[in-house]
Tab-separated table of C-alpha atoms and ligand atoms in Angstrom:
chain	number	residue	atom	x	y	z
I	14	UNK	CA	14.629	-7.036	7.031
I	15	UNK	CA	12.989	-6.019	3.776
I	16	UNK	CA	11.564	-8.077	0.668
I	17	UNK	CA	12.043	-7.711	-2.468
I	18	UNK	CA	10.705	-9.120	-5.606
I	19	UNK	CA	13.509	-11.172	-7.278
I	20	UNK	CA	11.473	-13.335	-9.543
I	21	UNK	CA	7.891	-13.403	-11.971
I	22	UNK	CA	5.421	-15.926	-13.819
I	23	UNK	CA	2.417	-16.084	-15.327
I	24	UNK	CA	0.389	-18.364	-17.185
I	25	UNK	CA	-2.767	-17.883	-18.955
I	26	UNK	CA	-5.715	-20.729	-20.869
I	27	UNK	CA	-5.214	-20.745	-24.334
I	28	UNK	CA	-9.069	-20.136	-24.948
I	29	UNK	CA	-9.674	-16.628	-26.114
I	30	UNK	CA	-12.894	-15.135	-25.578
I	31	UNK	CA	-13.411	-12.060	-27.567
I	32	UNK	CA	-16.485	-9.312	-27.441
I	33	UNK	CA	-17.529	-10.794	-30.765
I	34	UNK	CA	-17.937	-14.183	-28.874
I	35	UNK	CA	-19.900	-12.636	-26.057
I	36	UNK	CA	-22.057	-11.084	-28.850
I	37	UNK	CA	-23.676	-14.560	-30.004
I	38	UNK	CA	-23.985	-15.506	-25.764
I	39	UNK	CA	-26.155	-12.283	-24.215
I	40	UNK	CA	-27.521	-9.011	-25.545
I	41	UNK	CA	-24.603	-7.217	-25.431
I	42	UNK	CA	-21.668	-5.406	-28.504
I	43	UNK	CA	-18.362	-4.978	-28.085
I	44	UNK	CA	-18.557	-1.280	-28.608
I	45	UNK	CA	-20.578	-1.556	-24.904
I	46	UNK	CA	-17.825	-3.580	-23.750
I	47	UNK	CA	-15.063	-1.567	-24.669
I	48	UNK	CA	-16.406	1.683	-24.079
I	49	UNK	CA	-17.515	0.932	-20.735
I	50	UNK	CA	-14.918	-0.835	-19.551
I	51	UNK	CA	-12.048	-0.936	-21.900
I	52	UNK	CA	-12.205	-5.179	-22.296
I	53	UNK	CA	-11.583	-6.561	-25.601
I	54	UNK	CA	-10.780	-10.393	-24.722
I	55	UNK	CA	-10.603	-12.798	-21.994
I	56	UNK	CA	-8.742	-16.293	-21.444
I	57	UNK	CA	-11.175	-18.838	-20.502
I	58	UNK	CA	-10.052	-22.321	-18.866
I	59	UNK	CA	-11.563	-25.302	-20.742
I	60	UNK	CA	-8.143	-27.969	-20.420
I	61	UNK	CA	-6.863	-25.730	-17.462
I	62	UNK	CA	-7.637	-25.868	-13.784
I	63	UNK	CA	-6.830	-23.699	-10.989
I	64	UNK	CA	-3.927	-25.566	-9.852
I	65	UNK	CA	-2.273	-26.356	-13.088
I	66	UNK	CA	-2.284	-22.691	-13.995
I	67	UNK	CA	-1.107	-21.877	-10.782
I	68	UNK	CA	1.452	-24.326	-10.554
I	69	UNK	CA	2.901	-22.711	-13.875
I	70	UNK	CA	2.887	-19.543	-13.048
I	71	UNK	CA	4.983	-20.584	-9.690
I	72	UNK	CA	8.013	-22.454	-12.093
I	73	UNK	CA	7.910	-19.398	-14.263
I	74	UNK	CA	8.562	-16.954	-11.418
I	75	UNK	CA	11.269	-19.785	-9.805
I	76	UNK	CA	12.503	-20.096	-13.098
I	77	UNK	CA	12.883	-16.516	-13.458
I	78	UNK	CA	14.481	-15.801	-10.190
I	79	UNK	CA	16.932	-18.445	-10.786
I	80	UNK	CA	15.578	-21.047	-7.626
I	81	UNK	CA	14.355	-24.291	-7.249
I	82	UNK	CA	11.382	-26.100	-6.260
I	83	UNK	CA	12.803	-27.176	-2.837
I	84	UNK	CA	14.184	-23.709	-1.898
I	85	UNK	CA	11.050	-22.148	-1.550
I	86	UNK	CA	10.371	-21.598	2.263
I	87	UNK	CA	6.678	-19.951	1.914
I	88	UNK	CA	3.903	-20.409	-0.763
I	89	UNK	CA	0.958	-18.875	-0.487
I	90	UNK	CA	-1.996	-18.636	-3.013
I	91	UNK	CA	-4.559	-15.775	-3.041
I	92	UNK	CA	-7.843	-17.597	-4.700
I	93	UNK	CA	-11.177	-17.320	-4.652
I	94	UNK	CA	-12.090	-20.291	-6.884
I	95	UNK	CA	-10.376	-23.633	-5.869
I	96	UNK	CA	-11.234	-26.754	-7.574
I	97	UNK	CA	-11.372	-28.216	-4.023
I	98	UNK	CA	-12.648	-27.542	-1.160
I	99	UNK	CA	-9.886	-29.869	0.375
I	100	UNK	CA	-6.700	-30.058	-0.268
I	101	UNK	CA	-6.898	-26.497	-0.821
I	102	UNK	CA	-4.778	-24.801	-4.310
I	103	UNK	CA	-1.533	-24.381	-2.028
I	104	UNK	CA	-1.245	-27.702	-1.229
I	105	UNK	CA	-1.613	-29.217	-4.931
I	106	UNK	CA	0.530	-26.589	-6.321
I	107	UNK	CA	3.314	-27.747	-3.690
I	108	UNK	CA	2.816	-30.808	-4.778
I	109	UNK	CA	3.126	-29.905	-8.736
I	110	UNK	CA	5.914	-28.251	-8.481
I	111	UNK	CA	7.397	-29.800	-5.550
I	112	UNK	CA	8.052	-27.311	-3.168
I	113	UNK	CA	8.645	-29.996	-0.655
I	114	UNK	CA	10.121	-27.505	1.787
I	115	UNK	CA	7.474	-24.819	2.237
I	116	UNK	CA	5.232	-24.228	4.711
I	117	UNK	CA	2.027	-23.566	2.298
I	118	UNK	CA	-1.474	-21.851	2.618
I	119	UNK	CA	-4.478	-20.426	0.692
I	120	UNK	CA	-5.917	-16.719	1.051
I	121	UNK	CA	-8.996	-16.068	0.253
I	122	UNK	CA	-9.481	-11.966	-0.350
I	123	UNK	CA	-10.734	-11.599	-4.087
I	124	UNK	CA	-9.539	-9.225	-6.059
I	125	UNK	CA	-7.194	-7.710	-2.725
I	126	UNK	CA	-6.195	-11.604	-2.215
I	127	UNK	CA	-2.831	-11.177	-4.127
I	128	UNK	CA	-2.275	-7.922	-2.008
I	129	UNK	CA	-2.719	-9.436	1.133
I	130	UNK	CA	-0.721	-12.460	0.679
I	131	UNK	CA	2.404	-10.321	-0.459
I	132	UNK	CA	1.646	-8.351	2.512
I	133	UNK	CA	1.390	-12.012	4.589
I	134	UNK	CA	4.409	-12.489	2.938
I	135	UNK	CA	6.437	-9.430	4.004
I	136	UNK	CA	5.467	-9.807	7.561
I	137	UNK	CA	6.508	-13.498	7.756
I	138	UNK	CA	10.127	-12.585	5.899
I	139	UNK	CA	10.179	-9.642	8.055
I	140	UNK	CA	10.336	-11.187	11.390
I	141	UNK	CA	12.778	-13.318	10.387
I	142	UNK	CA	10.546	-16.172	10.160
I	143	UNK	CA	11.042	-17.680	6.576
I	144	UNK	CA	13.392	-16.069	4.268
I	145	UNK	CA	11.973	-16.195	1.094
I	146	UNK	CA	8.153	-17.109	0.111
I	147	UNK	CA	6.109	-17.551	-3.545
I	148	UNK	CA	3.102	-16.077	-3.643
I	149	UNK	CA	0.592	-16.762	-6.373
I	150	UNK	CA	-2.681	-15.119	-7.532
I	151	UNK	CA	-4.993	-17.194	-9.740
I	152	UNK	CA	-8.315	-17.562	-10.348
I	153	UNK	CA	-10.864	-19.645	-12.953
I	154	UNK	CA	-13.817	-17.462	-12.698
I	155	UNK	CA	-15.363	-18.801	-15.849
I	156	UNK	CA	-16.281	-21.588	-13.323
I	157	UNK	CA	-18.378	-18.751	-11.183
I	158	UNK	CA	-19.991	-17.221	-13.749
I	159	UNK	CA	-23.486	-17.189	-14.907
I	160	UNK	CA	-22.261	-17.071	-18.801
I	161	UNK	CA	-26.320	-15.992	-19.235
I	162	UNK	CA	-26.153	-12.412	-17.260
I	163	UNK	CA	-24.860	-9.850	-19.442
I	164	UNK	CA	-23.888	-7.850	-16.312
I	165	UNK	CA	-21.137	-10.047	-15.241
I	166	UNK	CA	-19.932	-12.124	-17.905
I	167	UNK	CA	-18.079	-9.766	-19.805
I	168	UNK	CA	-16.215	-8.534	-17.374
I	169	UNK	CA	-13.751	-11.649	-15.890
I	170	UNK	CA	-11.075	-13.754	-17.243
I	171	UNK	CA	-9.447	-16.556	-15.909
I	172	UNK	CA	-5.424	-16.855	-15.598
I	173	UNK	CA	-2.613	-17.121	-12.835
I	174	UNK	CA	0.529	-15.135	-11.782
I	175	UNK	CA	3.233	-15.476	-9.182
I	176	UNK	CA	6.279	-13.601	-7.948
I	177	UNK	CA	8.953	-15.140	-5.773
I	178	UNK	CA	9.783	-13.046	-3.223
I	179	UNK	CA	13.404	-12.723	-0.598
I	180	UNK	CA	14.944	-10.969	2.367
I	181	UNK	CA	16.846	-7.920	0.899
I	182	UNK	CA	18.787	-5.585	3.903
I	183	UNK	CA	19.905	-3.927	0.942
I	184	UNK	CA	18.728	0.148	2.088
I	185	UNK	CA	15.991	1.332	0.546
I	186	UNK	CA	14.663	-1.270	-1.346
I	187	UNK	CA	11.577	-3.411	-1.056
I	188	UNK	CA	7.965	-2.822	0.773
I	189	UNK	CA	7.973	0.829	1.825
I	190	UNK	CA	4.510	1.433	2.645
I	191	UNK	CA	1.431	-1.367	3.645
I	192	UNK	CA	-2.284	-0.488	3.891
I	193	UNK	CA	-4.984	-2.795	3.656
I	194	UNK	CA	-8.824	-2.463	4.868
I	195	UNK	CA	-11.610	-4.712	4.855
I	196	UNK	CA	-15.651	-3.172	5.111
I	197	UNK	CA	-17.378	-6.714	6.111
I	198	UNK	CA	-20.644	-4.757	5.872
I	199	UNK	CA	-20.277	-4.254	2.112
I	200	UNK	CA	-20.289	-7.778	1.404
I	201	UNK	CA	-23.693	-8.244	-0.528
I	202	UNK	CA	-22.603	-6.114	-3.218
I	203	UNK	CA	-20.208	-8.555	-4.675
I	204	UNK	CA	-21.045	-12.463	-3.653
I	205	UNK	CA	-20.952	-15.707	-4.873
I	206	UNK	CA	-22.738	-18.348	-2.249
I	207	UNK	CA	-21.137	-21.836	-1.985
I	208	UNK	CA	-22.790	-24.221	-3.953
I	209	UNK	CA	-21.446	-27.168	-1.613
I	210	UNK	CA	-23.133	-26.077	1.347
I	211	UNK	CA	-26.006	-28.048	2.781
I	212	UNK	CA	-29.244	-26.562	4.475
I	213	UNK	CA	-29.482	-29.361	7.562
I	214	UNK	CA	-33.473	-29.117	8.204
I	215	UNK	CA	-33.740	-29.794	4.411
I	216	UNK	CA	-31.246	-31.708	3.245
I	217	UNK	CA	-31.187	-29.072	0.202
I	218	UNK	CA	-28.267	-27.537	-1.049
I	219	UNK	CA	-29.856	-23.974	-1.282
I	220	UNK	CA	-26.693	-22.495	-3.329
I	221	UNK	CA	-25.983	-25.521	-5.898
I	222	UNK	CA	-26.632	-23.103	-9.063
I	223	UNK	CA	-24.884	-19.622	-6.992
I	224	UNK	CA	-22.640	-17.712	-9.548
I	225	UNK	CA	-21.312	-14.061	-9.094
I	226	UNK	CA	-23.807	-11.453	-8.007
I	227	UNK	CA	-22.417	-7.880	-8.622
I	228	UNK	CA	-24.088	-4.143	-8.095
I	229	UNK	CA	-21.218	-3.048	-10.687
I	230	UNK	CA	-22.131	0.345	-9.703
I	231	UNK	CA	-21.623	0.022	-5.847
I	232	UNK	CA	-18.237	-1.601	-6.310
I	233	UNK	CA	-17.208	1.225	-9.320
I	234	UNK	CA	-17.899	4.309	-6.344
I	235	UNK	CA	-15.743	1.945	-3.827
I	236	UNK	CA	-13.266	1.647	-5.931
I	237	UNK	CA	-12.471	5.184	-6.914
I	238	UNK	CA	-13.207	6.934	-4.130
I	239	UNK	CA	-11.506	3.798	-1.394
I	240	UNK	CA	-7.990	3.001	-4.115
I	241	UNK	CA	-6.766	7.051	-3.814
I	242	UNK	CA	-7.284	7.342	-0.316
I	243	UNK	CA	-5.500	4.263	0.376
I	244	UNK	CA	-2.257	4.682	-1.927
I	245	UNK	CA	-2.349	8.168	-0.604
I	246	UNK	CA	-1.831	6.496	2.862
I	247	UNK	CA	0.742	4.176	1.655
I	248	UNK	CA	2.101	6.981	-0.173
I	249	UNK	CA	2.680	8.880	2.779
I	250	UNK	CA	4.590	6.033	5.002
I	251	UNK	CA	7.058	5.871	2.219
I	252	UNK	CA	7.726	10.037	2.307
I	253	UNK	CA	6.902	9.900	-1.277
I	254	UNK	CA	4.635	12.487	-3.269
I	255	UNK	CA	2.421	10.409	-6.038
I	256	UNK	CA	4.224	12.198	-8.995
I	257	UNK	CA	7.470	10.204	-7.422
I	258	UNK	CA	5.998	6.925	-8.263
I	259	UNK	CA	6.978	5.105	-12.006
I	260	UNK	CA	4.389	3.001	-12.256
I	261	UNK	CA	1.090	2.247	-10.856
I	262	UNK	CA	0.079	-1.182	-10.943
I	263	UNK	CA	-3.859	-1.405	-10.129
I	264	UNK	CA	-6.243	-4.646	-9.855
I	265	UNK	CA	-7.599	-4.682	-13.634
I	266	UNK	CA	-11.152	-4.024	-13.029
I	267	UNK	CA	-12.311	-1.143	-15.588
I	268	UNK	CA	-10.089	1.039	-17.787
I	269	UNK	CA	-12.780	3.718	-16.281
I	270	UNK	CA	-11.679	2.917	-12.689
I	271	UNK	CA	-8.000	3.497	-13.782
I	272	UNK	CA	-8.667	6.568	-15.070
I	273	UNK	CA	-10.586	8.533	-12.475
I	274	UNK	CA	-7.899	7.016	-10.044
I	275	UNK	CA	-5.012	8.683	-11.905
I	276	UNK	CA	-6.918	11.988	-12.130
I	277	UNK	CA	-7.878	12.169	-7.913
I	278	UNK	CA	-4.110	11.286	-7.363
I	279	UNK	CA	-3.044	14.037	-10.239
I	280	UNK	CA	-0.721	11.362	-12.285
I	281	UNK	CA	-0.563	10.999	-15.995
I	282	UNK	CA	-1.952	8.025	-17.470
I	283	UNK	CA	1.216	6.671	-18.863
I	284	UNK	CA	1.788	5.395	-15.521
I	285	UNK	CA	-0.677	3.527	-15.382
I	286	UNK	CA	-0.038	0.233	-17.261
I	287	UNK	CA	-2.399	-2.100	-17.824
I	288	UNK	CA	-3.745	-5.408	-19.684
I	289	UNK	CA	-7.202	-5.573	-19.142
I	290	UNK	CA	-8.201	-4.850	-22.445
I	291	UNK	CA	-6.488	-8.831	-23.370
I	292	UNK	CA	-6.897	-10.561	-20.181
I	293	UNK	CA	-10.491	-9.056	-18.441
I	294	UNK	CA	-10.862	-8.700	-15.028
I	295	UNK	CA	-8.790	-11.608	-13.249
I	296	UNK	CA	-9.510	-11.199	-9.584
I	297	UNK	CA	-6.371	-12.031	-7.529
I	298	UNK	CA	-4.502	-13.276	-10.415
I	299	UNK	CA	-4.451	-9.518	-12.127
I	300	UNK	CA	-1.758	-7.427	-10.340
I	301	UNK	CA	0.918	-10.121	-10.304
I	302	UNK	CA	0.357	-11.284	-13.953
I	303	UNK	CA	0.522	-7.465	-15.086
I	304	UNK	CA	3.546	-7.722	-12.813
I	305	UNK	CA	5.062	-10.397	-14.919
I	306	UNK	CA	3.953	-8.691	-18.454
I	307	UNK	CA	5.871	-5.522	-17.118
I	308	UNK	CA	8.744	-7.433	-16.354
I	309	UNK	CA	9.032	-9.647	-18.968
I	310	UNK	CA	9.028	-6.802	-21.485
I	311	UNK	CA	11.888	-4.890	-19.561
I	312	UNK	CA	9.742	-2.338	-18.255
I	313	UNK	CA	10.925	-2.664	-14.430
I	314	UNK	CA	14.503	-1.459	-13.750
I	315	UNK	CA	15.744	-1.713	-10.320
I	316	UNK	CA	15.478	0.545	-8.197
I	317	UNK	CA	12.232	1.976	-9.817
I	318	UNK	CA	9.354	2.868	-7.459
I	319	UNK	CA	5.750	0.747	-8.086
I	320	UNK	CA	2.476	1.640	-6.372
I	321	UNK	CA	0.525	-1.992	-6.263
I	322	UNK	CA	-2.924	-1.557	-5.237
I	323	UNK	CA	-5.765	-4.172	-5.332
I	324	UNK	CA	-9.600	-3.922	-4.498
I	325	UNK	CA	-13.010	-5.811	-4.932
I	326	UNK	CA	-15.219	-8.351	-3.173
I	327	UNK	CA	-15.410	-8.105	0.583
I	328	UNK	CA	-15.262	-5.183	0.558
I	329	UNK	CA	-11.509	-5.487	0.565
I	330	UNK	CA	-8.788	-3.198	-0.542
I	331	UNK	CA	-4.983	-2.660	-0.186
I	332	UNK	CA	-1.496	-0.293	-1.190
I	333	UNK	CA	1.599	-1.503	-1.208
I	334	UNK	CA	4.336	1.143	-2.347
I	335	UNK	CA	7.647	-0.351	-3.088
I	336	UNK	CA	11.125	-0.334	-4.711
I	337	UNK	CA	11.470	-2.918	-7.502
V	25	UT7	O1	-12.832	-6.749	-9.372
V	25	UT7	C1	-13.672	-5.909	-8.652
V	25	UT7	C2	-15.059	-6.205	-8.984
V	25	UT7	N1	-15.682	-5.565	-10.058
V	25	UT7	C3	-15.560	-4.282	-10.453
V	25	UT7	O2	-14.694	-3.550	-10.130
V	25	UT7	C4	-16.636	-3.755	-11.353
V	25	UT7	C5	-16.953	-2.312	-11.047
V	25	UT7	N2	-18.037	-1.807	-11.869
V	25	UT7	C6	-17.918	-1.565	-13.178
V	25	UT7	O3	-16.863	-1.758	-13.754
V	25	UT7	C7	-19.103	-0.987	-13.920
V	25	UT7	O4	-20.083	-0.572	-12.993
V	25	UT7	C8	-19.740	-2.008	-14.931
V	25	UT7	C9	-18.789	-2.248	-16.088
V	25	UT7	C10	-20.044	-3.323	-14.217
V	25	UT7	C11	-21.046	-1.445	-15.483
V	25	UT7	O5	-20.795	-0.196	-16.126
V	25	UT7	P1	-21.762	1.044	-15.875
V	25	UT7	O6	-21.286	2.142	-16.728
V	25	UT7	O7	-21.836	1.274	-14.388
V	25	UT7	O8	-23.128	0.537	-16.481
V	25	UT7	P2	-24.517	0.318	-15.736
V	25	UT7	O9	-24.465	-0.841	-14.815
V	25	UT7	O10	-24.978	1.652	-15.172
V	25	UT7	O11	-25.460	-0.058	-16.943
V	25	UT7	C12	-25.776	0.882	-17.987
V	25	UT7	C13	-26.700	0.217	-18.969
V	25	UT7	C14	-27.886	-0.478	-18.306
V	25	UT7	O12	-28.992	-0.326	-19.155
V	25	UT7	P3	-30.115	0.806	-18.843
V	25	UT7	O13	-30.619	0.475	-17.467
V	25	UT7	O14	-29.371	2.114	-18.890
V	25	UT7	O15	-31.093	0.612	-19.933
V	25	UT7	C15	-27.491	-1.934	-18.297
V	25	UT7	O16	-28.613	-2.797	-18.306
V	25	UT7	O17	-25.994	-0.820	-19.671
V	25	UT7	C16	-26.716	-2.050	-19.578
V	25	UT7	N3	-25.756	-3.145	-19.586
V	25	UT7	C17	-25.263	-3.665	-20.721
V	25	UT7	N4	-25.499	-3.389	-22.012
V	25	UT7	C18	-24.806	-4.108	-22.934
V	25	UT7	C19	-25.186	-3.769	-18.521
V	25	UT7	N5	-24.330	-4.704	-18.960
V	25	UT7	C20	-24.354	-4.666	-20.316
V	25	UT7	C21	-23.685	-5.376	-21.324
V	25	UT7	N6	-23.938	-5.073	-22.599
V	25	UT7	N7	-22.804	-6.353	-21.043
């Protein structure tokens, strides 16, 4: 048994953040900005939350795919900024939308988290398990954020999207090729400690004012050296060539890292779509949101064949080639 993705949502804040804001904040321009990594604007959460954005994205994609609340078997969100610690986002989404029948869960991976949940989700749908399962990628990193380093603040953007997912045995279609890695080791270069967490001799909470810590640089030669090899592995389970694939959907990181990724796999540009440049980087909430944008504007067509690939904190990264 296959999957295939029958349904999309997103939902974004309806704060914009543009490079002219960030100008007043840090030392920085937006011709830095946009030259170095192709952002223009971000959506920042201010009446929003990580649930409720979440939770819309999720009736979107139902809405979308034509189900209810209560037929959803699986729901998973991929999130690396929960409100709470406990309940975790799965289990107040479920509860927002009231998807009283699903078994539900978080997954933490960053920027790969949406990757790795659809993957979570195949494997469950797969064995026959469940037979259909949401799976939702949101984030509020404006919460993480030390809005006072240049380095980081620029680059993320808060927002949510979610794609409902169902057996297909129709030939062909679906997840044709799954790779995903994880480099514990390379953790320091992207972290953000938890501020909750108390120091027991001391009574202190060491990591009350932690925000994202990033060598941008580190993570940038990851990324475009790690994302080709990896699709090229997915690429090759599937028996296709890269010039076979339509469309490319990659995390929304850089514009940069988009580009030198095209050019190692030998692809033209134009298949690589992308919305960075209005949404920032949006951690596990990026792929499926660009997913929904592509959608929406009748850009899919069935039987077309996507390359979905996510990377970031961790180090984690991920392919998925499929049939939409
Ligand atoms: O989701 C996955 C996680 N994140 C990523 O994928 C990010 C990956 N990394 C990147 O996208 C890029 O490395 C950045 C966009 C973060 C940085 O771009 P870069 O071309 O690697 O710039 P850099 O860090 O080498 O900095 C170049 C200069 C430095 O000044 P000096 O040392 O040359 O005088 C920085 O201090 O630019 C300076 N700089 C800025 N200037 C204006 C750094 N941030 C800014 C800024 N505005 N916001």
């Amino acid at each position: 048994m296959r999957i295939r993705i029958s349904g999309t949502g997103s939902a974004l804040p309806k704060k914009i953040l543009t490079n002219a804001d960030l100008e007043k904040m840090v030392d920085t321009s937006d011709a830095w900005i946009r030259e170095r990594t192709g952002i223009r604007e971000r959506h920042i959460a201010e009446e929003e939350t990580t649930s409720s954005l979440a939770a819309e994205a999720c009736r979107r994609a139902l809405e979308n795919a034509g189900k209810k609340a209560e037929d959803v078997d699986l729901l998973i969100v991929a999130c690396c900024t929960a409100e709470m610690m406990l309940p975790c986002t799965s289990f107040q989404v479920q509860d927002a939308i009231g998807a009283v029948n699903a078994t539900v869960f978080d997954l933490n991976a960053a920027c790969s988290g949406f990757l790795f949940a659809l993957q979570t989700a195949h494997t469950y749908i797969a064995t026959g398990v469940y037979k259909n399962a949401l799976v939702v990628g949101v984030e509020v990193l404006s919460r993480i954020i030390d809005w006072t380093d240049r380095t980081t603040c620029v680059l993320f953007g808060d927002g949510a999207g979610a794609v409902f997912a169902e057996a297909t045995d129709e030939e062909g279609m679906g997840l044709l090729g799954l790779v995903q890695g994880s480099i514990g080791s390379r953790g320091p270069v992207l972290q953000c400690k938890a501020g909750h967490y108390r120091d027991v001799a001391t009574e202190i909470f060491p990591y009350k004012d932690s925000y994202v810590h990033m060598d941008g640089g580190e993570v940038y030669k990851f990324a475009v050296r790690q994302v080709p090899d990896c699709i090229e592995k997915a690429l090759e389970q599937s028996g296709f060539a890269p010039e076979d694939i339509d469309l490319y959907v990659l995390h929304q990181a850089n514009i940069r890292i988009i580009e030198a990724i095209a050019k190692r796999l030998g692809v033209s540009m134009d298949r690589f779509p992308y919305n960075l440049d209005r949404v920032g980087n949006t951690s596990s909430a990026a792929i499926p949101s660009l997913l929904d944008e592509l959608n929406h504007s009748g850009k899919l067509k069935k039987g077309m064949k996507l390359v979905l690939s996510g990377f970031g904190a961790g180090l984690g990264y991920g392919a998925i080639v499929m049939r939409w």
